[in-house]
CSV table of C-alpha atoms and ligand atoms in Angstrom, one decimal:
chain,number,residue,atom,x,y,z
A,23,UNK,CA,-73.6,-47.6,-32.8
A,24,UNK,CA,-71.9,-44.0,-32.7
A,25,UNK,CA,-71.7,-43.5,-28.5
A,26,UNK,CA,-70.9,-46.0,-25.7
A,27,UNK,CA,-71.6,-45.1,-22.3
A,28,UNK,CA,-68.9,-46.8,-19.8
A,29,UNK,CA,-68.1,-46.9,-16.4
A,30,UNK,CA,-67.7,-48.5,-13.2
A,31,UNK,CA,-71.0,-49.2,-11.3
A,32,UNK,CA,-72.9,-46.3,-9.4
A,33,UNK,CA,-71.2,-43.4,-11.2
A,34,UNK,CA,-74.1,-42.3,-13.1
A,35,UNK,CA,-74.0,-44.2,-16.6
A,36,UNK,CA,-77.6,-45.0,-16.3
A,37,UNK,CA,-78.5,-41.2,-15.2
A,38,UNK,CA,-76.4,-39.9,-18.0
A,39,UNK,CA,-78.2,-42.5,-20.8
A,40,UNK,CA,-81.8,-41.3,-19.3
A,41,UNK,CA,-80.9,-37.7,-19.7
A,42,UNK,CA,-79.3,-37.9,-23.0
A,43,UNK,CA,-82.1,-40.2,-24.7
A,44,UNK,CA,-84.9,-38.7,-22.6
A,45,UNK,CA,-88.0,-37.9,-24.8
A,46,UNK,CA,-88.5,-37.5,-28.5
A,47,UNK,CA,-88.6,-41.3,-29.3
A,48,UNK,CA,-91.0,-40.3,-32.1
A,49,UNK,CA,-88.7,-39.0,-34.4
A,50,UNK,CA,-88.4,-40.8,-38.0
A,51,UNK,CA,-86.5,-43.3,-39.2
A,52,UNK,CA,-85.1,-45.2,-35.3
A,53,UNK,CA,-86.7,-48.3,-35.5
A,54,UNK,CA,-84.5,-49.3,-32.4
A,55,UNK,CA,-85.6,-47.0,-30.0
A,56,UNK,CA,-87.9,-49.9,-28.6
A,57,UNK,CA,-85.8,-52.9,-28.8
A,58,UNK,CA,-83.4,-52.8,-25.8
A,59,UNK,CA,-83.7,-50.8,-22.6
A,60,UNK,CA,-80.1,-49.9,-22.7
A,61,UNK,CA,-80.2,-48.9,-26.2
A,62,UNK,CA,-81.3,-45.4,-27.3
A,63,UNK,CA,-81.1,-42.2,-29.2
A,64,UNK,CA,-79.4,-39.4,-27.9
A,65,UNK,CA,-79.1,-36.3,-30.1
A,66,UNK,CA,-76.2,-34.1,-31.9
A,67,UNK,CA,-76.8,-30.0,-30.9
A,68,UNK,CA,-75.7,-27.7,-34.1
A,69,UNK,CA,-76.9,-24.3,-35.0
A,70,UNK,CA,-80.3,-24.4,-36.8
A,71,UNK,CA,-79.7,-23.4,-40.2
A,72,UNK,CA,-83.7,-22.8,-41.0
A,73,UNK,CA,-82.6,-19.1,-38.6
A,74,UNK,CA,-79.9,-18.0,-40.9
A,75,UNK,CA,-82.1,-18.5,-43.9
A,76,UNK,CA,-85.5,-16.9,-42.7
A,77,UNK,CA,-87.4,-19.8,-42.8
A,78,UNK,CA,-89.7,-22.1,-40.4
A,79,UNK,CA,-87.9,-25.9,-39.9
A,80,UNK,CA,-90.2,-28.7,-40.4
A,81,UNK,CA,-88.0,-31.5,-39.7
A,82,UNK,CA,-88.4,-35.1,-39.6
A,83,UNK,CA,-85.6,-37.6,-38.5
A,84,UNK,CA,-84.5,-34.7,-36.0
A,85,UNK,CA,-85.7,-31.6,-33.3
A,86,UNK,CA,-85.8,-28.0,-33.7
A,87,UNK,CA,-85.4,-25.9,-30.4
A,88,UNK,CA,-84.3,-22.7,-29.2
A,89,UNK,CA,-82.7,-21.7,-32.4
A,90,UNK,CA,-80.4,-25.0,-32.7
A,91,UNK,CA,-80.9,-28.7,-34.4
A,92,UNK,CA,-80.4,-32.1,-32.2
A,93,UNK,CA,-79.5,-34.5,-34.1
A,94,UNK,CA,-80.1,-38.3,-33.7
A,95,UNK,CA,-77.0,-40.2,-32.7
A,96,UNK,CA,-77.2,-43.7,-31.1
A,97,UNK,CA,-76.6,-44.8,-27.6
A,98,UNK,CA,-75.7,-47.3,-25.4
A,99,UNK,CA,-75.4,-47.8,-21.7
A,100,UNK,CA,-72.9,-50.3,-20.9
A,101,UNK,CA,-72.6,-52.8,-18.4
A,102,UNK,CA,-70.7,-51.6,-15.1
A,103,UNK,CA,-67.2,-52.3,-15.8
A,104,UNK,CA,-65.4,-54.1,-12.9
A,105,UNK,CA,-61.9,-55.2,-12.1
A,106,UNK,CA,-60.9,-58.0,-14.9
A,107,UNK,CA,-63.7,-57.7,-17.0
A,108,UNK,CA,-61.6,-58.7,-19.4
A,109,UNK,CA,-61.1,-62.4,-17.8
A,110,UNK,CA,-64.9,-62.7,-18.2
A,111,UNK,CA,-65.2,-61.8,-14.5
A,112,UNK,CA,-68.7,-59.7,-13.8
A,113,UNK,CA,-70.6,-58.9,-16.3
A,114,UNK,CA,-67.6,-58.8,-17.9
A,115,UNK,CA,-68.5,-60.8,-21.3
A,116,UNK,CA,-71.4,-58.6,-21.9
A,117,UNK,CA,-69.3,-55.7,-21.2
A,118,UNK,CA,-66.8,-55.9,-23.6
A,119,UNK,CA,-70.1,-56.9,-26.5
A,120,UNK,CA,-71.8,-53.7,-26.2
A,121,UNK,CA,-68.2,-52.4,-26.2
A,122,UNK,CA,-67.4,-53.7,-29.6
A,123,UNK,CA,-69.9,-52.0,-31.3
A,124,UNK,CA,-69.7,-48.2,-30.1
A,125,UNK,CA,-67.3,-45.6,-32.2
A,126,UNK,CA,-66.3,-43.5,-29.1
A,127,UNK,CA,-66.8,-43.9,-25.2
A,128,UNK,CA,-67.9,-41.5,-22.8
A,129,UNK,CA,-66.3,-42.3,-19.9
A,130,UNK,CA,-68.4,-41.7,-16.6
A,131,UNK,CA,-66.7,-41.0,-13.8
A,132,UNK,CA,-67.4,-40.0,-10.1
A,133,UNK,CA,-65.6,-37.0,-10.0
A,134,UNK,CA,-67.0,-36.5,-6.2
A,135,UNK,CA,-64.7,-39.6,-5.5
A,136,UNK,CA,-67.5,-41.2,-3.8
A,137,UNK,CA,-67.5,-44.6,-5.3
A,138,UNK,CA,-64.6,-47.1,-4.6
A,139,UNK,CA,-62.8,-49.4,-7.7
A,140,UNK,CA,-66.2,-52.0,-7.3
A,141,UNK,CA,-68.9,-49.1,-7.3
A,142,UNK,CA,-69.4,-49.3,-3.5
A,143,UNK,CA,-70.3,-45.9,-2.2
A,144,UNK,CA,-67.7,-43.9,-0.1
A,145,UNK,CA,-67.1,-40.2,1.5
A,146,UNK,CA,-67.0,-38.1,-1.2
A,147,UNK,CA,-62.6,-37.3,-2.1
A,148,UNK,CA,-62.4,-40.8,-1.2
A,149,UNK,CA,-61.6,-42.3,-4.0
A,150,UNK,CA,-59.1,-40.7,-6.4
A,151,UNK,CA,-61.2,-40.7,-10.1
A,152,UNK,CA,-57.9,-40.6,-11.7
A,153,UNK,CA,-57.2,-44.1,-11.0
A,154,UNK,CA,-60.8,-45.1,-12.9
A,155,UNK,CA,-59.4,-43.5,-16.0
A,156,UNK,CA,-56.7,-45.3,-16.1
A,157,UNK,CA,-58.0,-48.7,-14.9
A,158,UNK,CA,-60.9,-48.3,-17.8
A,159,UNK,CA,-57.8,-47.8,-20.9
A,160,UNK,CA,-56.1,-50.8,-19.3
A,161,UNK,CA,-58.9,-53.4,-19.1
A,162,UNK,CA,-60.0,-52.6,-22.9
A,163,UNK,CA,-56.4,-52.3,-23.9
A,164,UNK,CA,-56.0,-56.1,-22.2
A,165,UNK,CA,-58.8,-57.3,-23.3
A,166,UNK,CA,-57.8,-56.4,-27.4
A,167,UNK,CA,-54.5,-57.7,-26.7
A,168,UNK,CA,-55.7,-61.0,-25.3
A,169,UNK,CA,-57.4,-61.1,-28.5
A,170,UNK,CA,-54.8,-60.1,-31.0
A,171,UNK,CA,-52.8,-62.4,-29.3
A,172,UNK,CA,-55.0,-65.4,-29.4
A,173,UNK,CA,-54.9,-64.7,-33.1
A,174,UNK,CA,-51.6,-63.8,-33.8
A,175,UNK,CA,-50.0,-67.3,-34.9
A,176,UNK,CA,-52.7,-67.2,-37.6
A,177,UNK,CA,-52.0,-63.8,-38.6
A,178,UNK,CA,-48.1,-63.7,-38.6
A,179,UNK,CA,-48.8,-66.7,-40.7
A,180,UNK,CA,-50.3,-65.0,-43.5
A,181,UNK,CA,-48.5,-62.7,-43.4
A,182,UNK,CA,-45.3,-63.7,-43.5
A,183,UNK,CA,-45.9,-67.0,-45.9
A,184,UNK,CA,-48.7,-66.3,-48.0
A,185,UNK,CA,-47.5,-62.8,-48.2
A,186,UNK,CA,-51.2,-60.5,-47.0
A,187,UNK,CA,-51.2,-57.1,-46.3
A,188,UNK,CA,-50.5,-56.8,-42.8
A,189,UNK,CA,-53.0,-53.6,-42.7
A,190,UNK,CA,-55.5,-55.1,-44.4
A,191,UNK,CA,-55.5,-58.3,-43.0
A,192,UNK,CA,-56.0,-56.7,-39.4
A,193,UNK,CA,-58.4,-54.7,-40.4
A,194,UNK,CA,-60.4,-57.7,-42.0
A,195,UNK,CA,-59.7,-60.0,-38.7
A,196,UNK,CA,-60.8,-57.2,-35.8
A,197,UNK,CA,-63.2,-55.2,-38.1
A,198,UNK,CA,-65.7,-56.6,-35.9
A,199,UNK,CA,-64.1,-54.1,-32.9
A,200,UNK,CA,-64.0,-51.4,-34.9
A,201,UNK,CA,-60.9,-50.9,-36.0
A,202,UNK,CA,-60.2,-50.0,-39.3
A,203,UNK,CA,-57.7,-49.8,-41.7
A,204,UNK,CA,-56.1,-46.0,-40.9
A,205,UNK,CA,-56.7,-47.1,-37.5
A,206,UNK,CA,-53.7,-49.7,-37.7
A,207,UNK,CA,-51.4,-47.8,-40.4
A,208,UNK,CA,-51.5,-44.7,-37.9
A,209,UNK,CA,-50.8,-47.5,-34.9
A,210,UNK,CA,-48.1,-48.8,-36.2
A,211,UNK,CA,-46.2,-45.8,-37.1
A,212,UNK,CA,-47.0,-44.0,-33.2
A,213,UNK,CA,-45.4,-47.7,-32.0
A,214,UNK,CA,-42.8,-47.4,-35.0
A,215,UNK,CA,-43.1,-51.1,-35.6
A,216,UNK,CA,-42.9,-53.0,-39.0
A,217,UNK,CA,-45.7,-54.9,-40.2
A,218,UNK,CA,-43.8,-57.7,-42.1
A,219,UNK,CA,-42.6,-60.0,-39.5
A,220,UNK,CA,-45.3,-59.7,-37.1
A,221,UNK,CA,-44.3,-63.2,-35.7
A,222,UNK,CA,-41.3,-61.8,-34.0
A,223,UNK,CA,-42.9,-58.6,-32.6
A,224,UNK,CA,-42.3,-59.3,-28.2
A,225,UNK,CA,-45.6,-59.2,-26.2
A,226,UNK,CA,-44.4,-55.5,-25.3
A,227,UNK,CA,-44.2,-54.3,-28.6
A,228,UNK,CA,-47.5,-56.1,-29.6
A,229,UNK,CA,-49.0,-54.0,-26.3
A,230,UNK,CA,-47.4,-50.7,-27.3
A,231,UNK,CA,-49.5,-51.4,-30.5
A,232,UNK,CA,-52.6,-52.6,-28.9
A,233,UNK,CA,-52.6,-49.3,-27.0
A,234,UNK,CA,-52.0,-47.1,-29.6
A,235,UNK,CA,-54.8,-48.9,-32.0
A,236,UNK,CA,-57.3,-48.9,-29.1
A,237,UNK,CA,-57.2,-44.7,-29.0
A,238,UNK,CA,-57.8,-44.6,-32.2
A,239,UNK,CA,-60.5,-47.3,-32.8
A,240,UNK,CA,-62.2,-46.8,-29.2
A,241,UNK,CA,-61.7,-43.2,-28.2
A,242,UNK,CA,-62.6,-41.8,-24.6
A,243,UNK,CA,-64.4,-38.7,-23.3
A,244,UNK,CA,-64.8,-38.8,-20.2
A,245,UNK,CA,-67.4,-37.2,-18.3
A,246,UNK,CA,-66.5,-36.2,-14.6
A,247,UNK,CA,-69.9,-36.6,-13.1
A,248,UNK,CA,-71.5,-35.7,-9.9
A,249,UNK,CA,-70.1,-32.4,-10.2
A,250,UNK,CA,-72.8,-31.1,-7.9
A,251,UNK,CA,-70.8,-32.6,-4.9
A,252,UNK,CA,-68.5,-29.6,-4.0
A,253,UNK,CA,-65.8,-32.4,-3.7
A,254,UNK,CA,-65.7,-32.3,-7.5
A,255,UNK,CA,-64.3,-29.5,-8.2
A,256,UNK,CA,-60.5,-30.2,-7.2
A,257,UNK,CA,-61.0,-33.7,-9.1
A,258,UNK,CA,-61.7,-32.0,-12.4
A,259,UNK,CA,-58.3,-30.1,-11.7
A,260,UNK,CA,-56.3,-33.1,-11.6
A,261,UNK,CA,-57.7,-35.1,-14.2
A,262,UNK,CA,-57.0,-32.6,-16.2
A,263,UNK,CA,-53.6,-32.1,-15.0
A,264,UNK,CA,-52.9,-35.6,-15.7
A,265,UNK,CA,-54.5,-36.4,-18.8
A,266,UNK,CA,-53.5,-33.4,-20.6
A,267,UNK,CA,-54.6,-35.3,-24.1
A,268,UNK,CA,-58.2,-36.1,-22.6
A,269,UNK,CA,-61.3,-34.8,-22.9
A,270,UNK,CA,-62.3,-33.8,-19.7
A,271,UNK,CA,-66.3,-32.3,-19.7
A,272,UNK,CA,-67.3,-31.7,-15.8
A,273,UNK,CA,-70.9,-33.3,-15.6
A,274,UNK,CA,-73.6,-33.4,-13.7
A,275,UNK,CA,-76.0,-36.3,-14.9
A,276,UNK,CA,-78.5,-36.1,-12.2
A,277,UNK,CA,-78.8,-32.4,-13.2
A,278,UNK,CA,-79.7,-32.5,-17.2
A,279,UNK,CA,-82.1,-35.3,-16.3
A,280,UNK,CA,-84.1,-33.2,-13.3
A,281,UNK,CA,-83.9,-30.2,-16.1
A,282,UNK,CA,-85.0,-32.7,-18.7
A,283,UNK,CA,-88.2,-34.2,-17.3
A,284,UNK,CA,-89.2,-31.1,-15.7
A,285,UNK,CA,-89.0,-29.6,-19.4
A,286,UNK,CA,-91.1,-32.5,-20.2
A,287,UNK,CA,-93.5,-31.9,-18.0
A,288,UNK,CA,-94.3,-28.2,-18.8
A,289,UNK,CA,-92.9,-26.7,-15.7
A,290,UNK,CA,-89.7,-25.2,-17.1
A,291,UNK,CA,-88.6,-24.2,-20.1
A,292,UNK,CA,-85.1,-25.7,-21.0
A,293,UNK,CA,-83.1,-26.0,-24.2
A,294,UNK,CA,-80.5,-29.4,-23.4
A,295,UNK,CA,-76.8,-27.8,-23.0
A,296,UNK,CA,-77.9,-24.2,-22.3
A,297,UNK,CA,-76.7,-22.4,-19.3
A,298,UNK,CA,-80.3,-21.5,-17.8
A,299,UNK,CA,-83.7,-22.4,-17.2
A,300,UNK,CA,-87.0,-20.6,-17.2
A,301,UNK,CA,-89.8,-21.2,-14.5
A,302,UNK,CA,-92.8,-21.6,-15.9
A,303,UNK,CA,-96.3,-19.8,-14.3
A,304,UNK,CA,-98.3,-22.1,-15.8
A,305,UNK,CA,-96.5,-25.2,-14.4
A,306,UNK,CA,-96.6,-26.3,-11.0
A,307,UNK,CA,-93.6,-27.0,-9.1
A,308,UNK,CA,-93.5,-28.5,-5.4
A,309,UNK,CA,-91.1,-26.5,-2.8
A,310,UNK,CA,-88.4,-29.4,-3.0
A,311,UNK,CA,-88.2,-29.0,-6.9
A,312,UNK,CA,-87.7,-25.8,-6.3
A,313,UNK,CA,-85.1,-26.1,-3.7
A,314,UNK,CA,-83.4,-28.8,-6.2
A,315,UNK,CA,-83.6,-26.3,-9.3
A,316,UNK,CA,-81.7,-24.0,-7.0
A,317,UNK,CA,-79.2,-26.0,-6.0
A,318,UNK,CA,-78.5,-26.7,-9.8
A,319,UNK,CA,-78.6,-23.1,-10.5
A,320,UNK,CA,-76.0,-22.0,-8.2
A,321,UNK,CA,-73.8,-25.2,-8.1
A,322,UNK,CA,-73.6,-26.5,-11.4
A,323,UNK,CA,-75.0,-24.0,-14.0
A,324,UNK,CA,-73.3,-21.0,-12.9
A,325,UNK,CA,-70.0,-22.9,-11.9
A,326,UNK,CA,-69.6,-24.5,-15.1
A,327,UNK,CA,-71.6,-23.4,-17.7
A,328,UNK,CA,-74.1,-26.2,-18.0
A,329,UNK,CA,-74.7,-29.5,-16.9
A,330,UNK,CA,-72.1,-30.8,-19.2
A,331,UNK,CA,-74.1,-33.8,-20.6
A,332,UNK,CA,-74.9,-31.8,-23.9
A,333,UNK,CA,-71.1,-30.5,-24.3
A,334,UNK,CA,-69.9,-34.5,-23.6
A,335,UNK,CA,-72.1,-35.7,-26.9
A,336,UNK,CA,-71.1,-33.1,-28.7
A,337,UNK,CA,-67.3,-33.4,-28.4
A,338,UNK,CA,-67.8,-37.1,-28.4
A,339,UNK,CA,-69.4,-37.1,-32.1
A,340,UNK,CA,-68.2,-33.4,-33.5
A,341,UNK,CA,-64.4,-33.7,-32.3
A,342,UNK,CA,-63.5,-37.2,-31.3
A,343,UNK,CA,-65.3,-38.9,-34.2
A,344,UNK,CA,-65.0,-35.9,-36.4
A,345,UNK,CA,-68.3,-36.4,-37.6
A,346,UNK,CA,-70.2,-33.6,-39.9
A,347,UNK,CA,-73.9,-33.0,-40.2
A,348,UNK,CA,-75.0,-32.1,-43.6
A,349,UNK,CA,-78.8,-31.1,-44.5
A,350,UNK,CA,-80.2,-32.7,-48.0
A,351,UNK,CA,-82.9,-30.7,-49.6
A,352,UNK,CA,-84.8,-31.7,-52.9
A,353,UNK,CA,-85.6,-28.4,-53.6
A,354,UNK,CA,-82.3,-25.7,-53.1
A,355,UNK,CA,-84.7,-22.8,-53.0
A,356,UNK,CA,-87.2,-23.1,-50.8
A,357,UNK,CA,-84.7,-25.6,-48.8
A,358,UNK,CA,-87.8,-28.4,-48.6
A,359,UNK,CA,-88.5,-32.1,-49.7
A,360,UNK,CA,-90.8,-33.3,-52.1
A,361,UNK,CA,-93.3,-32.9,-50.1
A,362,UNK,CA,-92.5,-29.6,-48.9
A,363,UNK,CA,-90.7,-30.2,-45.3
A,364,UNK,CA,-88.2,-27.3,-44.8
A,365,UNK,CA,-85.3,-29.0,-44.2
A,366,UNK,CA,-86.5,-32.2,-42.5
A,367,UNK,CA,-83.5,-34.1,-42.3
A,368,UNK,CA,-80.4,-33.6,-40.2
A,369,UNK,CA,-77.3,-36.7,-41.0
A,370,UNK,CA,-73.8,-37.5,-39.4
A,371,UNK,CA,-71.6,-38.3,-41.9
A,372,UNK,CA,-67.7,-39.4,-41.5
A,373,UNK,CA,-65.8,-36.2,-42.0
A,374,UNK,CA,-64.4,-36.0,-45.8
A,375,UNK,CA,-67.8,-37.8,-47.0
A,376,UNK,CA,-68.7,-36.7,-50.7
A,377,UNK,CA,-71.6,-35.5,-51.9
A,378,UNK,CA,-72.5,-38.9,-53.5
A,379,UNK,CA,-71.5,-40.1,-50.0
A,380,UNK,CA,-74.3,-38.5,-49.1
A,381,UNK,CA,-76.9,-39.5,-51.5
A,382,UNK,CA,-76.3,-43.3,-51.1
A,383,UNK,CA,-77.0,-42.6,-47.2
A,384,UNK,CA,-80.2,-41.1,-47.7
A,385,UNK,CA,-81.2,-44.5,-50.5
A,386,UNK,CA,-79.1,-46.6,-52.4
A,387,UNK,CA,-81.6,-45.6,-55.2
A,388,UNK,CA,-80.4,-42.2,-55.0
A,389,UNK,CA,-76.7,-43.2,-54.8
A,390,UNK,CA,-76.5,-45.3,-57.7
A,391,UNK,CA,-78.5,-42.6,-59.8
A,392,UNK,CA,-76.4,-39.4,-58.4
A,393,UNK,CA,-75.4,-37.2,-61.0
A,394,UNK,CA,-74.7,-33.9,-59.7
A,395,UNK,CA,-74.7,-32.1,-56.2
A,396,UNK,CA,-76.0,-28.5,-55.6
A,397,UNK,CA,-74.4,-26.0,-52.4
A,398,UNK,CA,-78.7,-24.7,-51.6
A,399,UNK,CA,-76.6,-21.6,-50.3
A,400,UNK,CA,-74.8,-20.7,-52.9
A,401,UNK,CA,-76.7,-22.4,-55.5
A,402,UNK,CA,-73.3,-23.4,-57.2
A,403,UNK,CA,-72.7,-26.8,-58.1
A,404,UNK,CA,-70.3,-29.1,-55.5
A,405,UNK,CA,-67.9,-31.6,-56.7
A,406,UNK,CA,-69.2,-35.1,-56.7
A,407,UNK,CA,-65.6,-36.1,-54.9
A,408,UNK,CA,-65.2,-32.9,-52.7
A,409,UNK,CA,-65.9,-33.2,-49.7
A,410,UNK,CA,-68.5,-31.9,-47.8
A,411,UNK,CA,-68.9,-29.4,-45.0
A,412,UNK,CA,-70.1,-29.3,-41.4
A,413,UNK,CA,-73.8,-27.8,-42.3
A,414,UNK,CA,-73.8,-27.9,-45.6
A,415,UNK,CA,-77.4,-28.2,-47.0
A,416,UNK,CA,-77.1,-30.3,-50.1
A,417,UNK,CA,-79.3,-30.9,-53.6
A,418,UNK,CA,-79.1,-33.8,-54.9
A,419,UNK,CA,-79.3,-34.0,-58.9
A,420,UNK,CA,-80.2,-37.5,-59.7
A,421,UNK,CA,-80.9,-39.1,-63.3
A,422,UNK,CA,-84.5,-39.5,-64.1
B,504,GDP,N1,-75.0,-36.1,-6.9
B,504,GDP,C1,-75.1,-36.8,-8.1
B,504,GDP,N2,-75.6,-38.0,-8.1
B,504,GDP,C2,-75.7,-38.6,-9.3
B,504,GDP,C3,-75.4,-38.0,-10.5
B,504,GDP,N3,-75.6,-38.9,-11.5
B,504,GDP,C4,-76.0,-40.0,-10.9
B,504,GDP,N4,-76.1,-39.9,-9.6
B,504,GDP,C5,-76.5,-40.9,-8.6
B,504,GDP,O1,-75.6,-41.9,-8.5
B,504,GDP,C6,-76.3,-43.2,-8.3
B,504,GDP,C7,-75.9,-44.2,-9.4
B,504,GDP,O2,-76.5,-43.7,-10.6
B,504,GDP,P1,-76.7,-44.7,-11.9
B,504,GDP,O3,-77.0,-43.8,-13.0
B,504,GDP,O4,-77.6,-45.8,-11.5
B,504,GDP,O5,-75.2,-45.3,-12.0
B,504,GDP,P2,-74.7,-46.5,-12.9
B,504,GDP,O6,-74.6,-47.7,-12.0
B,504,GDP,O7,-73.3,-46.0,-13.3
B,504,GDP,O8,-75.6,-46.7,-14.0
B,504,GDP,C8,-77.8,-42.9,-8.2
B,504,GDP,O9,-78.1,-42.7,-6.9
B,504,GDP,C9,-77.8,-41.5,-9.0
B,504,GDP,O10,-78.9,-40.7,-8.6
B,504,GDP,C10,-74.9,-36.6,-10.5
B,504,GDP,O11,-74.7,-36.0,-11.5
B,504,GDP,N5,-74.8,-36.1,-9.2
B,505,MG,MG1,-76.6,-48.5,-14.6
């Protein structure tokens, strides 16, 4: 699970999930898509590299539109986060599951500050968002430290006796949270604490830890939603005043998922995280929809660009997780599979993954039988260890 959609209640996770996964559950190779309702598939935007070459896309585990590639990526909508989740109180428990398994967080907000701490609906500039932000990094930070401490005894213990890697070891422990092992080397250098005698590490040294692991291993964009509420607009300014290391993408939810199902429908024409829309003659819109497409025109498209939901995946899974998407191809020049699909597939990969990195994603077959790896661009062979680029569209040579 790459994305994790958090928040308090009533700020719009829901909205943002509907929009992001709306549509396109057809695509190849998802057999989730129907298992859980808060489960889904949300998609990657990158440039669509069938343009630059001069030929037609036929692609299969992802969609072509309006000249770019979206890319599968999956989704969840989390539980409403209240006040001590992390004592089990809410829906606390099932919270902090779904948490567990996500890479990075988008973190809805109600930029509008029309929502209290509990989700209960207030004036809009009520509520100051800035204080969800920080309440969100607290209660996952508590809730990892109530669990590294719980097993810390154990931990100091093998450590210090039976003489484990202290990196390794935490990694094999919380790998379940996501933390891995650069995670914890980089942690403990940012807290500048030594890993050999963890068992006389102080509660706030163990929490300066905790806090910098959790940044790395659960990493937050946060989406200031509602941003159609003029009320917005002076709340973006300060959270990005004070969270100067944040990603702060303005967002209007409600927006991308009006734009998305009336797209769906035939009665516009609009490519997700583009600036504009197009009316459509053949479609048939009532007087309200219109009115509302207005009001998204004027107060969210051309105040900001777009409705932000797009731009919040993106940054999520391009910049925060530094994830590349690389194109294999079976034949480098006509771009196609075996069965001639012009480039059909479209995968994330961890940034720095290899070419045989590559083949063992698309079958084990094809990783254990990798011999060579071909640039289709350039036609010039690619190191098997070298690692790969954002768009690159691979060939890969295997034995037989
Ligand atoms: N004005 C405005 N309202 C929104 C937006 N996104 C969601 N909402 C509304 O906020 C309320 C709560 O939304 P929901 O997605 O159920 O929130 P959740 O509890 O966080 O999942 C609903 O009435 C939505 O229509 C937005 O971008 N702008
Ligand atoms: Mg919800």
């Amino acid at each position: 699970m790459e994305i994790g959609v958090v928040g308090k209640p009533n700020v719009g996770k829901s909205t943002f999930f509907r929009a992001s996964t709306l549509g396109r559950a057809e695509i190849a190779g998802y057999p989730f898509t129907t298992v859980e309702a808060n489960r889904g598939v949300a998609f990657v935007r990158v440039p669509e590299p069938a343009a630059e070459l001069g030929v037609e896309p036929n692609p299969r585990n992802s969609f072509t539109a309006g000249g770019y590639r979206f890319v599968p990526v999956e989704m969840i909508d989390v539980a409403g986060l209240v006040p001590r989740a992390h004592e089990g109180r809410g829906l606390g428990n099932r919270f902090l599951d779904d948490l567990r398994q996500a890479g990075a967080l988008i973190h809805v907000v109600d930029a509008s500050g029309g929502t209290d701490e509990e989700g209960n609906p207030l004036k809009p500039g009520e509520h100051d968002p800035r204080e969800d932000v920080r309440f969100l990094e607290e209660e996952i930070e508590l809730w990892f430290f109530g669990i590294f401490k719980r097993n810390w005894e154990k931990l100091a213990r093998r450590v210090q006796l039976a003489g484990e890697s202290f990196e390794r070891l935490f990694q094999e422990l919380f790998a379940g949270l996501g933390v891995r092992e650069a995670h914890v080397k980089e942690a403990l250098r940012e807290a500048g604490l030594s890993p050999e005698k963890p068992a006389q590490w102080s509660d706030e040294e163990l929490f300066a830890f905790t806090r910098s692991l959790r940044r790395r291993a659960k990493p937050i964009v946060v989406a200031a939603n509602k941003v159609d509420i003029p009320a917005a607009e002076e709340n973006v300014r300060r959270l990005r005043d004070e969270f100067t290391h944040a990603r702060i993408i303005p967002t209007s939810a409600m927006a991308e998922l009006m734009l998305r199902e009336l797209a769906q429908a035939g009665a516009i024409s609009y490519i997700p995280g583009e600036g504009s829309f197009e009316i459509l003659s053949t479609g048939s819109l009532s007087a309200r929809q219109k009115k509302a497409l207005e009001i998204i025109k004027k107060k969210v498209l051309e105040r900001y660009g777009s409705t932000g939901v797009q731009q919040a995946i993106n940054v999520a899974v391009l910049e925060v997780l530094g994830k590349i998407v690389v194109f294999p191809v079976e034949d480098e020049h006509r771009y196609c599979d075996g069965e001639g699909n012009v480039l059909p597939d479209a995968f994330l990969l961890d940034r720095g993954a290899t070419p045989r990195d590559l083949a063992y994603r698309i079958h084990t077959e094809i990783g254990e039988n990798f011999i060579a790896a071909i640039d289709a661009r350039t036609k010039r062979k690619i190191a098997s260890d070298a690692p790969l680029k954002h768009l690159d569209i691979v060939k890969i040579v295997t034995r037989k």
